[in-house]
Amino acid sequence: MISWALEDGKYAEERFAPSNHFNLEIEHFTDCVLNDKPPYLTFEDAKANCRAIELALQSALTGRMIAF
């Protein structure tokens, strides 16, 4: 289950069947390579994820909230 709070104060959640996300990632990568398909997530998505991780670590180290 994934849950989150929305900006308007509402709460949302979504449930998924149990799965091994590492296997799913490998299967998706394999499908992209073998069938010449673009990946679901772009290089820009990957860079944004890395930036979010960097900022979360910086926030944890400094104890300050840091805007994305």
mmCIF file of N, CA, C and O in Angstrom:
data_model
loop_
_atom_site.group_PDB
_atom_site.id
_atom_site.type_symbol
_atom_site.label_atom_id
_atom_site.label_comp_id
_atom_site.label_asym_id
_atom_site.label_seq_id
_atom_site.Cartn_x
_atom_site.Cartn_y
_atom_site.Cartn_z
ATOM 1 N N MET A 1 0.841 -1.169 0.000
ATOM 2 C CA MET A 1 0.000 0.000 0.000
ATOM 3 C C MET A 1 0.887 1.233 0.000
ATOM 4 O O MET A 1 1.901 1.284 0.680
ATOM 5 N N ILE A 2 0.495 2.216 -0.777
ATOM 6 C CA ILE A 2 1.149 3.515 -0.790
ATOM 7 C C ILE A 2 0.109 4.529 -0.329
ATOM 8 O O ILE A 2 -1.028 4.520 -0.799
ATOM 9 N N SER A 3 0.503 5.403 0.593
ATOM 10 C CA SER A 3 -0.416 6.442 1.059
ATOM 11 C C SER A 3 0.291 7.785 1.051
ATOM 12 O O SER A 3 1.513 7.863 1.197
ATOM 13 N N TRP A 4 -0.492 8.832 0.869
ATOM 14 C CA TRP A 4 0.074 10.173 0.828
ATOM 15 C C TRP A 4 -0.993 11.192 1.175
ATOM 16 O O TRP A 4 -2.178 10.932 1.076
ATOM 17 N N ALA A 5 -0.522 12.382 1.571
ATOM 18 C CA ALA A 5 -1.417 13.507 1.847
ATOM 19 C C ALA A 5 -1.338 14.458 0.660
ATOM 20 O O ALA A 5 -0.250 14.737 0.143
ATOM 21 N N LEU A 6 -2.474 14.934 0.215
ATOM 22 C CA LEU A 6 -2.537 15.859 -0.901
ATOM 23 C C LEU A 6 -2.435 17.291 -0.384
ATOM 24 O O LEU A 6 -2.631 17.561 0.803
ATOM 25 N N GLU A 7 -2.114 18.221 -1.268
ATOM 26 C CA GLU A 7 -1.959 19.611 -0.861
ATOM 27 C C GLU A 7 -3.233 20.200 -0.281
ATOM 28 O O GLU A 7 -3.176 21.093 0.552
ATOM 29 N N ASP A 8 -4.397 19.702 -0.699
ATOM 30 C CA ASP A 8 -5.659 20.227 -0.182
ATOM 31 C C ASP A 8 -6.039 19.601 1.162
ATOM 32 O O ASP A 8 -7.128 19.824 1.679
ATOM 33 N N GLY A 9 -5.123 18.803 1.746
ATOM 34 C CA GLY A 9 -5.359 18.195 3.047
ATOM 35 C C GLY A 9 -6.027 16.836 2.995
ATOM 36 O O GLY A 9 -6.160 16.172 4.016
ATOM 37 N N LYS A 10 -6.454 16.408 1.831
ATOM 38 C CA LYS A 10 -7.072 15.095 1.698
ATOM 39 C C LYS A 10 -6.001 14.012 1.742
ATOM 40 O O LYS A 10 -4.841 14.249 1.442
ATOM 41 N N TYR A 11 -6.427 12.818 2.100
ATOM 42 C CA TYR A 11 -5.546 11.670 2.220
ATOM 43 C C TYR A 11 -5.906 10.673 1.126
ATOM 44 O O TYR A 11 -7.075 10.484 0.816
ATOM 45 N N ALA A 12 -4.897 10.069 0.533
ATOM 46 C CA ALA A 12 -5.142 9.092 -0.530
ATOM 47 C C ALA A 12 -4.264 7.869 -0.295
ATOM 48 O O ALA A 12 -3.214 7.958 0.338
ATOM 49 N N GLU A 13 -4.723 6.736 -0.798
ATOM 50 C CA GLU A 13 -3.918 5.526 -0.729
ATOM 51 C C GLU A 13 -4.255 4.620 -1.903
ATOM 52 O O GLU A 13 -5.329 4.712 -2.479
ATOM 53 N N GLU A 14 -3.277 3.803 -2.228
ATOM 54 C CA GLU A 14 -3.473 2.843 -3.308
ATOM 55 C C GLU A 14 -2.839 1.529 -2.886
ATOM 56 O O GLU A 14 -1.742 1.505 -2.340
ATOM 57 N N ARG A 15 -3.546 0.451 -3.144
ATOM 58 C CA ARG A 15 -3.057 -0.883 -2.775
ATOM 59 C C ARG A 15 -2.623 -1.636 -4.031
ATOM 60 O O ARG A 15 -3.249 -1.526 -5.067
ATOM 61 N N PHE A 16 -1.551 -2.394 -3.888
ATOM 62 C CA PHE A 16 -1.011 -3.182 -4.979
ATOM 63 C C PHE A 16 -0.821 -4.615 -4.505
ATOM 64 O O PHE A 16 -0.566 -4.865 -3.332
ATOM 65 N N ALA A 17 -0.898 -5.526 -5.423
ATOM 66 C CA ALA A 17 -0.618 -6.923 -5.099
ATOM 67 C C ALA A 17 0.853 -7.057 -4.720
ATOM 68 O O ALA A 17 1.706 -6.327 -5.244
ATOM 69 N N PRO A 18 1.190 -7.971 -3.808
ATOM 70 C CA PRO A 18 2.600 -8.175 -3.453
ATOM 71 C C PRO A 18 3.426 -8.526 -4.693
ATOM 72 O O PRO A 18 2.962 -9.259 -5.570
ATOM 73 N N SER A 19 4.630 -7.979 -4.774
ATOM 74 C CA SER A 19 5.508 -8.273 -5.898
ATOM 75 C C SER A 19 6.948 -7.989 -5.499
ATOM 76 O O SER A 19 7.218 -7.315 -4.510
ATOM 77 N N ASN A 20 7.869 -8.487 -6.275
ATOM 78 C CA ASN A 20 9.282 -8.213 -6.083
ATOM 79 C C ASN A 20 9.647 -7.099 -7.056
ATOM 80 O O ASN A 20 9.766 -7.324 -8.263
ATOM 81 N N HIS A 21 9.820 -5.879 -6.538
ATOM 82 C CA HIS A 21 10.044 -4.742 -7.434
ATOM 83 C C HIS A 21 11.377 -4.840 -8.181
ATOM 84 O O HIS A 21 11.514 -4.296 -9.269
ATOM 85 N N PHE A 22 12.347 -5.548 -7.635
ATOM 86 C CA PHE A 22 13.607 -5.733 -8.359
ATOM 87 C C PHE A 22 13.385 -6.599 -9.604
ATOM 88 O O PHE A 22 13.879 -6.281 -10.690
ATOM 89 N N ASN A 23 12.627 -7.676 -9.452
ATOM 90 C CA ASN A 23 12.313 -8.514 -10.616
ATOM 91 C C ASN A 23 11.528 -7.739 -11.656
ATOM 92 O O ASN A 23 11.792 -7.860 -12.864
ATOM 93 N N LEU A 24 10.558 -6.947 -11.215
ATOM 94 C CA LEU A 24 9.771 -6.157 -12.161
ATOM 95 C C LEU A 24 10.649 -5.167 -12.927
ATOM 96 O O LEU A 24 10.477 -4.964 -14.133
ATOM 97 N N GLU A 25 11.604 -4.558 -12.231
ATOM 98 C CA GLU A 25 12.505 -3.603 -12.883
ATOM 99 C C GLU A 25 13.381 -4.302 -13.916
ATOM 100 O O GLU A 25 13.559 -3.810 -15.036
ATOM 101 N N ILE A 26 13.906 -5.467 -13.575
ATOM 102 C CA ILE A 26 14.740 -6.233 -14.508
ATOM 103 C C ILE A 26 13.918 -6.690 -15.713
ATOM 104 O O ILE A 26 14.377 -6.599 -16.864
ATOM 105 N N GLU A 27 12.709 -7.164 -15.472
ATOM 106 C CA GLU A 27 11.843 -7.591 -16.573
ATOM 107 C C GLU A 27 11.524 -6.418 -17.504
ATOM 108 O O GLU A 27 11.531 -6.577 -18.729
ATOM 109 N N HIS A 28 11.262 -5.252 -16.928
ATOM 110 C CA HIS A 28 10.962 -4.084 -17.761
ATOM 111 C C HIS A 28 12.188 -3.685 -18.585
ATOM 112 O O HIS A 28 12.077 -3.419 -19.789
ATOM 113 N N PHE A 29 13.352 -3.649 -17.941
ATOM 114 C CA PHE A 29 14.579 -3.304 -18.661
ATOM 115 C C PHE A 29 14.831 -4.281 -19.807
ATOM 116 O O PHE A 29 15.133 -3.873 -20.937
ATOM 117 N N THR A 30 14.686 -5.571 -19.524
ATOM 118 C CA THR A 30 14.879 -6.600 -20.543
ATOM 119 C C THR A 30 13.914 -6.412 -21.709
ATOM 120 O O THR A 30 14.306 -6.497 -22.887
ATOM 121 N N ASP A 31 12.657 -6.140 -21.397
ATOM 122 C CA ASP A 31 11.651 -5.920 -22.437
ATOM 123 C C ASP A 31 12.027 -4.712 -23.305
ATOM 124 O O ASP A 31 11.897 -4.765 -24.533
ATOM 125 N N CYS A 32 12.511 -3.650 -22.672
ATOM 126 C CA CYS A 32 12.908 -2.455 -23.435
ATOM 127 C C CYS A 32 14.063 -2.760 -24.382
ATOM 128 O O CYS A 32 14.045 -2.362 -25.543
ATOM 129 N N VAL A 33 15.068 -3.484 -23.879
ATOM 130 C CA VAL A 33 16.245 -3.803 -24.699
ATOM 131 C C VAL A 33 15.884 -4.748 -25.833
ATOM 132 O O VAL A 33 16.224 -4.510 -26.997
ATOM 133 N N LEU A 34 15.182 -5.826 -25.511
ATOM 134 C CA LEU A 34 14.895 -6.842 -26.516
ATOM 135 C C LEU A 34 13.862 -6.405 -27.549
ATOM 136 O O LEU A 34 13.884 -6.872 -28.686
ATOM 137 N N ASN A 35 12.972 -5.498 -27.159
ATOM 138 C CA ASN A 35 11.896 -5.098 -28.057
ATOM 139 C C ASN A 35 11.970 -3.636 -28.475
ATOM 140 O O ASN A 35 11.004 -3.082 -28.992
ATOM 141 N N ASP A 36 13.129 -3.021 -28.256
ATOM 142 C CA ASP A 36 13.382 -1.636 -28.666
ATOM 143 C C ASP A 36 12.257 -0.698 -28.207
ATOM 144 O O ASP A 36 11.706 0.070 -28.996
ATOM 145 N N LYS A 37 11.911 -0.788 -26.919
ATOM 146 C CA LYS A 37 10.862 0.057 -26.339
ATOM 147 C C LYS A 37 11.496 1.112 -25.445
ATOM 148 O O LYS A 37 12.531 0.857 -24.815
ATOM 149 N N PRO A 38 10.895 2.281 -25.353
ATOM 150 C CA PRO A 38 11.411 3.278 -24.412
ATOM 151 C C PRO A 38 11.028 2.884 -22.977
ATOM 152 O O PRO A 38 9.981 2.269 -22.763
ATOM 153 N N PRO A 39 11.873 3.208 -22.001
ATOM 154 C CA PRO A 39 11.530 2.882 -20.617
ATOM 155 C C PRO A 39 10.372 3.754 -20.118
ATOM 156 O O PRO A 39 10.117 4.833 -20.649
ATOM 157 N N TYR A 40 9.677 3.249 -19.092
ATOM 158 C CA TYR A 40 8.572 4.011 -18.512
ATOM 159 C C TYR A 40 9.049 5.355 -17.966
ATOM 160 O O TYR A 40 8.380 6.363 -18.109
ATOM 161 N N LEU A 41 10.216 5.331 -17.327
ATOM 162 C CA LEU A 41 10.767 6.559 -16.749
ATOM 163 C C LEU A 41 11.918 7.054 -17.605
ATOM 164 O O LEU A 41 12.730 6.272 -18.092
ATOM 165 N N THR A 42 11.996 8.362 -17.748
ATOM 166 C CA THR A 42 13.017 8.977 -18.594
ATOM 167 C C THR A 42 14.271 9.295 -17.789
ATOM 168 O O THR A 42 14.294 9.204 -16.560
ATOM 169 N N PHE A 43 15.300 9.727 -18.493
ATOM 170 C CA PHE A 43 16.525 10.179 -17.846
ATOM 171 C C PHE A 43 16.218 11.387 -16.960
ATOM 172 O O PHE A 43 16.799 11.540 -15.881
ATOM 173 N N GLU A 44 15.302 12.235 -17.391
ATOM 174 C CA GLU A 44 14.916 13.389 -16.571
ATOM 175 C C GLU A 44 14.280 12.934 -15.262
ATOM 176 O O GLU A 44 14.518 13.535 -14.207
ATOM 177 N N ASP A 45 13.471 11.880 -15.305
ATOM 178 C CA ASP A 45 12.897 11.320 -14.076
ATOM 179 C C ASP A 45 14.000 10.851 -13.139
ATOM 180 O O ASP A 45 13.961 11.091 -11.928
ATOM 181 N N ALA A 46 14.980 10.156 -13.686
ATOM 182 C CA ALA A 46 16.084 9.635 -12.881
ATOM 183 C C ALA A 46 16.865 10.773 -12.226
ATOM 184 O O ALA A 46 17.223 10.699 -11.045
ATOM 185 N N LYS A 47 17.134 11.838 -12.989
ATOM 186 C CA LYS A 47 17.855 12.982 -12.418
ATOM 187 C C LYS A 47 17.043 13.647 -11.314
ATOM 188 O O LYS A 47 17.598 14.030 -10.286
ATOM 189 N N ALA A 48 15.729 13.765 -11.498
ATOM 190 C CA ALA A 48 14.877 14.371 -10.478
ATOM 191 C C ALA A 48 14.851 13.500 -9.217
ATOM 192 O O ALA A 48 14.867 14.022 -8.095
ATOM 193 N N ASN A 49 14.838 12.173 -9.383
ATOM 194 C CA ASN A 49 14.886 11.273 -8.229
ATOM 195 C C ASN A 49 16.197 11.446 -7.462
ATOM 196 O O ASN A 49 16.202 11.490 -6.229
ATOM 197 N N CYS A 50 17.300 11.536 -8.181
ATOM 198 C CA CYS A 50 18.599 11.743 -7.530
ATOM 199 C C CYS A 50 18.631 13.068 -6.784
ATOM 200 O O CYS A 50 19.138 13.151 -5.660
ATOM 201 N N ARG A 51 18.071 14.091 -7.381
ATOM 202 C CA ARG A 51 18.028 15.414 -6.730
ATOM 203 C C ARG A 51 17.180 15.352 -5.457
ATOM 204 O O ARG A 51 17.564 15.911 -4.428
ATOM 205 N N ALA A 52 16.060 14.657 -5.506
ATOM 206 C CA ALA A 52 15.203 14.526 -4.324
ATOM 207 C C ALA A 52 15.942 13.795 -3.204
ATOM 208 O O ALA A 52 15.851 14.179 -2.032
ATOM 209 N N ILE A 53 16.697 12.755 -3.551
ATOM 210 C CA ILE A 53 17.476 12.026 -2.552
ATOM 211 C C ILE A 53 18.556 12.921 -1.957
ATOM 212 O O ILE A 53 18.756 12.958 -0.739
ATOM 213 N N GLU A 54 19.262 13.673 -2.804
ATOM 214 C CA GLU A 54 20.286 14.604 -2.318
ATOM 215 C C GLU A 54 19.692 15.603 -1.332
ATOM 216 O O GLU A 54 20.276 15.870 -0.274
ATOM 217 N N LEU A 55 18.537 16.164 -1.671
ATOM 218 C CA LEU A 55 17.916 17.160 -0.808
ATOM 219 C C LEU A 55 17.402 16.545 0.491
ATOM 220 O O LEU A 55 17.494 17.167 1.557
ATOM 221 N N ALA A 56 16.891 15.322 0.432
ATOM 222 C CA ALA A 56 16.440 14.644 1.651
ATOM 223 C C ALA A 56 17.619 14.386 2.583
ATOM 224 O O ALA A 56 17.511 14.597 3.803
ATOM 225 N N LEU A 57 18.747 13.962 2.037
ATOM 226 C CA LEU A 57 19.942 13.737 2.852
ATOM 227 C C LEU A 57 20.446 15.047 3.450
ATOM 228 O O LEU A 57 20.809 15.109 4.629
ATOM 229 N N GLN A 58 20.457 16.098 2.646
ATOM 230 C CA GLN A 58 20.885 17.413 3.135
ATOM 231 C C GLN A 58 19.959 17.893 4.245
ATOM 232 O O GLN A 58 20.413 18.414 5.264
ATOM 233 N N SER A 59 18.667 17.694 4.086
ATOM 234 C CA SER A 59 17.702 18.076 5.105
ATOM 235 C C SER A 59 17.937 17.294 6.394
ATOM 236 O O SER A 59 17.897 17.853 7.497
ATOM 237 N N ALA A 60 18.195 15.992 6.263
ATOM 238 C CA ALA A 60 18.443 15.159 7.440
ATOM 239 C C ALA A 60 19.714 15.597 8.174
ATOM 240 O O ALA A 60 19.755 15.600 9.404
ATOM 241 N N LEU A 61 20.725 15.975 7.423
ATOM 242 C CA LEU A 61 21.987 16.402 8.039
ATOM 243 C C LEU A 61 21.869 17.758 8.721
ATOM 244 O O LEU A 61 22.498 17.986 9.770
ATOM 245 N N THR A 62 21.096 18.663 8.134
ATOM 246 C CA THR A 62 21.022 20.030 8.668
ATOM 247 C C THR A 62 19.821 20.253 9.574
ATOM 248 O O THR A 62 19.770 21.247 10.295
ATOM 249 N N GLY A 63 18.837 19.348 9.499
ATOM 250 C CA GLY A 63 17.621 19.544 10.284
ATOM 251 C C GLY A 63 16.723 20.634 9.747
ATOM 252 O O GLY A 63 15.821 21.107 10.426
ATOM 253 N N ARG A 64 16.956 21.043 8.517
ATOM 254 C CA ARG A 64 16.153 22.093 7.884
ATOM 255 C C ARG A 64 15.336 21.519 6.734
ATOM 256 O O ARG A 64 15.761 20.571 6.088
ATOM 257 N N MET A 65 14.174 22.132 6.492
ATOM 258 C CA MET A 65 13.373 21.768 5.322
ATOM 259 C C MET A 65 14.009 22.441 4.110
ATOM 260 O O MET A 65 14.367 23.614 4.167
ATOM 261 N N ILE A 66 14.162 21.696 3.046
ATOM 262 C CA ILE A 66 14.784 22.219 1.832
ATOM 263 C C ILE A 66 13.822 22.046 0.675
ATOM 264 O O ILE A 66 13.327 20.951 0.433
ATOM 265 N N ALA A 67 13.559 23.130 -0.038
ATOM 266 C CA ALA A 67 12.631 23.094 -1.169
ATOM 267 C C ALA A 67 13.279 22.402 -2.355
ATOM 268 O O ALA A 67 14.479 22.494 -2.579
ATOM 269 N N PHE A 68 12.457 21.718 -3.133
ATOM 270 C CA PHE A 68 12.924 21.015 -4.330
ATOM 271 C C PHE A 68 13.065 21.971 -5.468
ATOM 272 O O PHE A 68 12.307 22.802 -5.738
#
